[in-house]
Amino acid sequence: MILITGANGNVGREVVKQALAVGLKIRATYRSPAAASRAPAGLEGVIMDYAKPETIRPALHGVEKVFLVGPPVRELPAFEANFVREVCATGRKHIIKLSALGGWESIFPSGHRVSEENIEASGLPYTFLRPNGFMQNLVNFNTDTISSENAFYGCQGTGAVSLVDIRNIAAVAVIVLAAAGHEGKSYALTGGEALTNEQVAEKISRIAGRKISYVDLPVAEFKKGILSTGTSEWSADALIDLQRLYRERRASIVTDDIEQLTGHKPITFDQFALDYAFAFRDPAKIAS
Ligand SMILES: NC(=O)c1ccc[n+]([C@@H]2O[C@H](COP(=O)([O-])OP(=O)(O)OC[C@H]3O[C@@H](n4cnc5c(N)ncnc54)[C@H](OP(=O)(O)O)[C@@H]3O)[C@@H](O)[C@H]2O)c1
């Protein structure tokens, strides 16, 4: 039995889908009964909240491997420490942790590194998957302004990033979940090319059939915009710090870990944009 946490999230959902497709026996965790009720057929859904340790242990019953997905919040190290404590109390299970590229160099990946160190110290078998920024962030965070203003915003300047498609991350996760030999390893998951946001805008424009622009803002102005959407101060600061890393060109590394593990080149940004064209094309034009 394999446990997939964060199964309602961007990555968790895709891992569930791909794990079911290859016939893995899975249990998946959801935070709410409403989310669990929307789970796909063929899996066992359980309710679990990292902040409520008493909900963690029942989810672990009979489990051999765990795909651990924590939310991108300040509490991530504490949440995952609660989880690891319960794993240690229920026997030896292999933890495959969804982490992030960047180590101690920025706020989001630092939280993951704290959690990685806790897992390393636990003595449990582990594998760390460290992806770069997701291509799907464009769909999840930028389609409102792409649709209303033909633009998206940031403060990463001309820093190029080797964005990765979530579907590749999930493919790697399923390979690690399904086979032995990955204990003690860390995989850096990147796309096959590093792109500036200007290049990203060009590629989306081509798919959208209209000009979409990337607008680089002063940090304070970008932060004001993020806060106006109801984002917490911590998350805004973490996002801006990540943009600093990008601006300093420290997120452009291209690795071949995805190809080595899956046997296929990573999905290109052009392919991603084509597959998600529905999110970028003008809804009015699609309707007509
Ligand atoms: N976005 C990127 O570019 C990027 C890059 C590298 C690494 N990462 C890392 O990838 C991870 C996953 O990203 P994602 O986009 O899949 O995140 P996500 O969509 O926010 O998914 C997080 C999942 O965790 C669940 N969750 C939240 N709080 C919980 C709690 N207290 N107890 C149990 N479950 C809880 C959420 O449940 P609900 O659906 O009910 O809220 C959701 O299913 C994050 O840790 C992030 O730091 C992201």
XYZ file of C-alpha atoms and ligand atoms in Angstrom:
336
model
C 0.000 0.000 0.000
C 1.249 3.459 -0.976
C 0.096 6.622 0.779
C -0.143 9.849 -1.234
C -0.593 12.995 0.851
C -1.769 16.380 -0.428
C -3.808 14.402 -2.954
C -6.089 17.343 -3.722
C -3.188 19.626 -4.655
C -1.584 20.370 -8.008
C 1.120 17.716 -7.765
C -0.757 15.223 -5.562
C -3.689 15.066 -8.001
C -1.394 14.250 -10.914
C 0.550 11.634 -8.909
C -2.740 9.962 -7.937
C -3.835 9.934 -11.582
C -0.581 8.435 -12.868
C -0.275 5.946 -9.967
C -3.791 4.646 -10.634
C -3.031 4.378 -14.344
C -0.185 1.916 -13.666
C -2.252 -0.063 -11.172
C -0.585 0.916 -7.885
C -2.621 0.262 -4.755
C -3.034 3.653 -3.151
C -4.521 5.440 -0.210
C -4.764 9.213 -0.570
C -5.147 11.895 2.070
C -7.562 14.827 1.899
C -8.078 17.632 4.341
C -11.853 17.763 4.022
C -14.644 15.262 3.361
C -15.732 17.495 0.451
C -12.339 17.098 -1.247
C -12.299 13.355 -0.461
C -15.726 12.975 -2.080
C -14.249 14.267 -5.365
C -11.427 11.691 -5.306
C -11.154 9.479 -8.382
C -12.471 5.928 -8.236
C -10.055 3.120 -7.435
C -8.343 4.538 -4.356
C -8.955 4.607 -0.634
C -9.453 8.191 0.581
C -8.771 9.238 4.173
C -9.055 12.551 6.000
C -5.763 13.807 7.423
C -4.544 17.146 8.733
C -0.837 17.654 9.472
C -1.825 20.066 12.244
C -3.832 17.303 13.977
C -1.360 14.472 14.654
C -4.161 12.151 15.811
C -5.426 12.073 12.190
C -2.045 10.970 10.805
C -1.582 7.535 12.363
C -4.744 5.887 10.951
C -3.672 6.978 7.450
C -0.388 5.067 7.864
C -1.874 1.665 8.664
C -0.440 -1.042 6.350
C 1.534 1.505 4.315
C 5.022 0.725 2.905
C 5.832 3.895 0.972
C 4.666 7.472 1.303
C 4.614 10.315 -1.215
C 4.801 13.313 1.118
C 3.410 16.630 -0.140
C 3.269 19.547 2.253
C 1.578 22.868 1.454
C 3.794 25.857 0.536
C 3.302 27.664 3.858
C 5.475 28.833 6.738
C 4.332 25.837 8.831
C 5.594 23.241 6.286
C 8.579 22.030 8.396
C 6.396 21.668 11.509
C 3.596 19.934 9.546
C 6.004 17.443 7.973
C 7.764 16.900 11.340
C 4.381 15.894 12.833
C 4.008 13.422 9.986
C 7.531 11.986 10.275
C 7.083 11.510 14.037
C 4.010 9.352 13.386
C 5.810 7.378 10.661
C 8.668 6.629 13.076
C 6.147 5.454 15.665
C 4.515 3.019 13.237
C 7.540 1.266 11.744
C 9.882 1.689 8.802
C 8.380 3.268 5.710
C 10.126 4.822 2.730
C 9.311 8.545 2.479
C 9.431 10.097 -0.981
C 9.305 13.794 -0.198
C 8.252 16.437 -2.688
C 10.808 19.137 -1.954
C 12.097 22.101 -3.985
C 15.231 23.118 -5.838
C 17.237 25.886 -4.206
C 18.377 24.527 -0.836
C 19.116 27.318 1.637
C 19.157 30.005 -1.054
C 15.570 31.163 -0.707
C 12.644 31.044 1.738
C 10.414 28.369 0.116
C 13.201 25.817 -0.522
C 14.730 26.523 2.904
C 11.528 25.303 4.563
C 11.842 22.133 2.518
C 15.515 21.766 3.438
C 14.631 21.979 7.153
C 12.158 19.151 6.607
C 14.668 17.138 4.547
C 17.194 17.388 7.377
C 14.580 16.164 9.834
C 13.831 13.176 7.592
C 17.564 12.441 7.169
C 17.979 12.492 10.964
C 14.991 10.169 11.473
C 16.860 7.190 10.027
C 13.936 6.393 7.698
C 14.625 5.485 4.078
C 13.957 8.550 1.938
C 14.081 9.984 -1.567
C 13.874 13.711 -2.216
C 12.318 15.079 -5.400
C 13.470 18.679 -5.853
C 11.636 20.372 -8.704
C 12.275 23.843 -10.056
C 9.291 26.202 -10.557
C 6.233 24.575 -12.134
C 5.092 25.478 -15.666
C 1.553 25.118 -14.320
C 2.118 28.162 -12.033
C 1.321 30.209 -15.150
C -2.118 28.613 -15.262
C -2.737 28.657 -11.513
C -1.555 32.175 -10.754
C -1.427 34.254 -13.944
C -4.418 33.467 -16.128
C -6.605 36.178 -14.520
C -4.371 39.014 -15.701
C -3.459 37.190 -18.913
C -7.149 37.093 -19.692
C -8.098 40.612 -18.495
C -4.915 42.577 -19.332
C -3.018 40.371 -21.799
C -0.136 40.514 -19.303
C 1.436 38.816 -16.326
C 3.622 40.356 -13.664
C 6.742 39.594 -11.662
C 10.050 41.020 -10.490
C 12.487 38.384 -11.762
C 13.912 40.674 -14.438
C 15.663 38.789 -17.211
C 16.530 35.777 -15.058
C 15.876 32.523 -16.898
C 14.290 29.553 -15.085
C 14.271 25.884 -16.113
C 10.545 25.488 -15.396
C 9.301 21.913 -15.098
C 5.933 20.373 -15.983
C 4.056 18.822 -13.051
C 3.288 15.783 -15.237
C 7.035 15.014 -15.360
C 7.332 15.368 -11.582
C 4.444 12.928 -11.146
C 5.998 10.466 -13.609
C 9.209 10.463 -11.570
C 7.235 10.085 -8.328
C 5.397 7.033 -9.662
C 8.651 5.422 -10.838
C 10.207 5.925 -7.391
C 7.035 4.670 -5.686
C 6.815 1.579 -7.874
C 10.416 0.315 -7.707
C 13.309 -0.153 -5.294
C 16.755 1.409 -5.652
C 15.989 5.069 -4.988
C 16.640 5.127 -1.228
C 18.986 7.905 -0.065
C 18.826 9.683 -3.442
C 17.834 13.232 -4.350
C 16.647 14.175 -7.812
C 16.784 17.696 -9.230
C 13.816 17.976 -11.580
C 14.049 20.681 -14.227
C 12.769 21.344 -17.686
C 15.104 20.922 -20.649
C 15.693 24.653 -21.155
C 15.849 27.811 -19.048
C 13.495 30.574 -20.215
C 13.136 34.227 -19.275
C 9.615 35.493 -18.664
C 9.896 37.462 -21.885
C 10.447 34.160 -23.754
C 7.578 32.575 -21.812
C 5.342 35.489 -22.865
C 6.327 35.016 -26.528
C 5.510 31.322 -26.402
C 2.140 31.913 -24.725
C 1.372 34.683 -27.252
C 1.898 32.236 -30.093
C -0.555 29.752 -28.568
C -3.051 32.402 -27.451
C -3.114 34.055 -30.862
C -2.633 37.514 -29.353
C 0.188 39.491 -27.734
C 0.731 38.578 -24.073
C 3.387 40.621 -22.255
C 5.537 40.026 -19.225
C 5.677 43.182 -17.119
C 8.607 43.446 -14.736
C 7.720 45.519 -11.671
C 9.733 47.118 -8.872
C 9.730 44.723 -5.891
C 7.548 46.948 -3.673
C 4.917 47.354 -6.392
C 4.864 43.619 -7.119
C 4.453 42.870 -3.413
C 1.565 45.345 -3.142
C -0.146 43.533 -6.014
C 0.311 40.113 -4.392
C -0.971 41.323 -1.023
C -4.060 42.815 -2.696
C -5.107 39.270 -3.714
C -5.319 38.257 -0.038
C -1.951 36.450 0.018
C -0.296 36.385 3.466
C 2.726 38.596 4.175
C 4.918 35.484 4.633
C 3.864 33.994 1.294
C 4.351 37.334 -0.482
C 7.861 37.667 0.967
C 8.680 34.047 0.053
C 7.476 34.598 -3.507
C 9.500 37.795 -3.854
C 12.557 36.056 -2.462
C 12.127 33.333 -5.088
C 11.913 36.011 -7.789
C 15.190 37.408 -6.418
C 16.783 33.971 -6.880
C 15.452 33.887 -10.437
C 16.646 37.444 -11.090
C 20.124 36.482 -9.887
C 20.066 33.669 -12.501
C 20.412 30.977 -9.863
C 17.455 28.855 -11.022
C 18.529 28.182 -14.589
C 20.345 24.873 -14.084
C 19.212 22.130 -16.470
C 19.584 18.536 -15.268
C 18.914 15.226 -17.006
C 17.336 13.507 -13.979
C 13.880 13.364 -15.592
C 15.266 11.776 -18.763
C 17.451 9.352 -16.791
C 14.499 8.196 -14.691
C 11.650 8.207 -17.213
C 13.574 7.519 -20.430
C 11.984 10.605 -22.018
C 13.088 14.208 -22.458
C 11.192 16.598 -20.172
C 8.018 18.170 -21.583
C 8.967 21.406 -23.349
C 7.334 24.727 -22.537
C 5.913 24.796 -26.087
C 4.213 21.440 -25.503
C 2.941 22.587 -22.095
C 1.495 25.777 -23.631
C -0.226 23.757 -26.351
C -1.707 21.303 -23.852
C -2.986 24.180 -21.677
C -4.059 26.391 -24.595
C -7.576 26.511 -23.128
C -6.166 28.587 -20.250
C -4.450 31.142 -22.482
C -6.809 31.591 -25.440
C -9.348 34.403 -25.419
C -12.586 32.869 -24.011
C -14.716 35.232 -26.143
C -13.016 34.015 -29.328
C -13.329 30.346 -28.306
C -17.080 30.810 -27.742
C -17.635 32.444 -31.130
N 4.757 25.863 -7.290
C 6.017 25.635 -7.583
O 6.573 26.164 -8.567
C 6.843 24.707 -6.713
C 8.161 24.431 -7.065
C 8.905 23.540 -6.288
C 8.335 22.957 -5.175
N 7.049 23.252 -4.845
C 6.479 22.594 -3.649
O 5.559 21.614 -4.078
C 4.660 21.355 -3.009
C 3.267 21.078 -3.549
O 2.870 22.086 -4.409
P 1.379 22.089 -4.932
O 1.299 23.163 -5.963
O 0.909 20.709 -5.262
O 0.633 22.580 -3.621
P -0.919 22.657 -3.347
O -1.691 22.568 -4.632
O -1.134 23.825 -2.448
O -1.182 21.298 -2.554
C -0.918 21.164 -1.203
C -1.783 20.050 -0.649
O -1.582 19.994 0.769
C -2.866 19.951 1.390
N -2.810 20.564 2.716
C -2.748 21.881 3.021
N -2.712 22.047 4.356
C -2.781 20.800 4.892
C -2.821 20.304 6.211
N -2.770 21.128 7.277
N -2.921 18.968 6.400
C -2.981 18.113 5.338
N -2.943 18.517 4.056
C -2.853 19.856 3.844
C -3.781 20.721 0.469
O -5.114 20.360 0.747
P -6.335 21.285 0.245
O -6.428 21.021 -1.229
O -7.478 20.803 1.016
O -5.950 22.700 0.551
C -3.282 20.260 -0.884
O -3.852 19.044 -1.237
C 4.763 22.528 -2.042
O 5.373 22.084 -0.855
C 5.659 23.516 -2.766
O 6.488 24.231 -1.871
C 6.292 24.100 -5.584
